[in-house]
């Protein structure tokens, strides 16, 4: 199928065109469109670059090993990446590490990095494969390498003529249109002038060459005897230039970082991707226009994107074949049995058409951290321990995405819980308008798990996964929002020193180690299920309470109105000097949500419903001065009906579905009041500002430490105490 290293005498697009024509098949318009990355120009040139045996290479490079030695990356007992020397032994992802060692005794087995519970970061652990029950795999090292490679690729391309899309952890697409256009103009000055008669539909002159040098590339043949007889046209010239660029990019990656990769160059993403897998490792494949038909005929269509799953199965079942060759015989009408759109899409796809653009947004849309449990886990406490790891994992990736600088920010958090064959999912919006912190995510995650537990039948659980999604670009020049942010470099420094952002008053490790058992000790020891259920209920209560308090704090911020000042947090022995930026202007009034561009972008589904007709004075059990209108009542999430019940304590109608939770809320508030009272009477060791540190650890569950430090109810918070960290004081967390 390939004609490697060939110089050849080439042709134009049309198979029926005369052998030599005075004009090109392409017009001045086609050429101009190339420069602007048009997806429809027939001169389009797209490349796909895919790293060879990526995770395996990451380990070889990290450990400074000889790349010719067989190496596989192990995950527990299985292999997830096998380098090419090891593949020569017939090893694949389907064998176990034990089987692999039998086949290839000199195989280097490197286990993936793992998070160990209680640790602040993933690490490479000795004999990690033994710890499946207590460790979780981390792909962070590979993501990090992926970013370095992406950066390196971008460096190898001209800054103003690059369009690169990260397609997965080890692949990118590049639209080389603008760069190739630039090279064409340099090499072929005849193309520079305006089109004759200023008519862009005029045909270009033919290329002044009949011979193209493909160097060492695998050039896919046409499958026809006279396929190379027709002279090259500009589409072929564009492919040659693109292949030179791609060769340079691959060389740069190898020289700078030591990785080999393979590439495909063709007229669209689909063909470029199929091309990059065509010859591996360390090779590049060119699929010219004239070779598309032949190239695709050799494939099973189930290898094509979107046809690997259910749709592919459906097509196989309907037409009794899985080859492109045989499917090409089906007329469009037949394919439309799959539906008009699907049929049309399939018809053009197997003919090599794909107008999807290379999307330069390299940002990810969601992040997931998950773990399958063998043996299953059986308690809320165990689940929460895993959530800590998931949150730490996700938060560190969020930081890489620029959440601390408000560049990007997720809008939703999801928990999937699997028990037997049943999967339960819970979702909640991530509060916007305040800095995202690890503590905030942990609180939300815990609350979601608590919801599952309280609903019943949560155990034994065989899989838990946590994800954040709906990433959106932050509004960096919105002072109301931006003012809440810890400044970029400082934030990073805080992160690296373990001093996480607002709301986290201790380094995560300490917290993780100490948090255990608070709920338990508070409610007293009870037997299994009951204890579990109580712990979950307590988390729901605490979460609801903290949501309330968040609202109070927002108001405090409005009142405080300190201009862009930094305010030191209370100090303790472990946490000497965390600083948080306060808003330079007050955030917009919550009731003016529509005027706030940040809130206006919130998708309706992410906005908790607002229940009207609740007098403001009854929305908060605290006394709120009339001059300070409270936020609208926010019922808990997942509300499905507006049927209401009357709460005599609030003097308000509230959603019926939330009755039990609402009563819990009053219970929690009463409890909290009682404790504050006790604190006052008994002189509990809490205070505000510097020196409050150690007391935080003694703060019992259910207490609202921020309110317990002598602030007047509903008070304007002018005391100088930092409000942010108080609500998340350690003692309240499970
Ligand atoms: N990967 C994985 N599980 C899969 C598929 C891929 O863990 N089912 C990981 C592999 O470990 C791999 C990386 O994702 O290193 C990239 O996958 P892919 O490009 O498909 O394979 P490579 O290992 O890079 O091998 P190749 O040279 O064939 O691209
Ligand atoms: Ca790969
Ligand atoms: Ca890949």
XYZ file of C-alpha atoms in Angstrom, residues 3 8-20 220-232 236 288 290-291 294:
32
model
C 5.523 3.609 -1.750
C 7.180 10.267 -8.245
C 5.385 11.750 -11.139
C 2.037 12.829 -9.919
C -1.472 13.939 -10.775
C -4.444 16.128 -10.031
C -7.582 15.464 -8.018
C -9.754 14.271 -10.843
C -9.254 10.755 -12.045
C -10.697 11.619 -15.445
C -8.550 14.685 -16.048
C -6.077 14.688 -18.941
C -2.525 13.657 -18.112
C -1.155 17.133 -18.629
C 0.073 5.682 0.788
C -0.305 4.430 -2.768
C -3.352 4.726 -4.978
C -3.850 1.028 -5.522
C -3.918 1.653 -9.268
C -1.196 0.824 -11.740
C -1.164 4.249 -13.311
C -1.973 5.983 -10.052
C 1.286 7.911 -10.013
C 1.344 8.765 -13.699
C -0.487 11.987 -13.380
C 1.675 15.003 -12.509
C 1.536 16.530 -9.046
C 0.363 17.159 -3.523
C -2.841 12.184 -0.542
C -5.525 10.435 -4.889
C -4.859 7.692 -2.327
C -7.597 2.973 -1.740
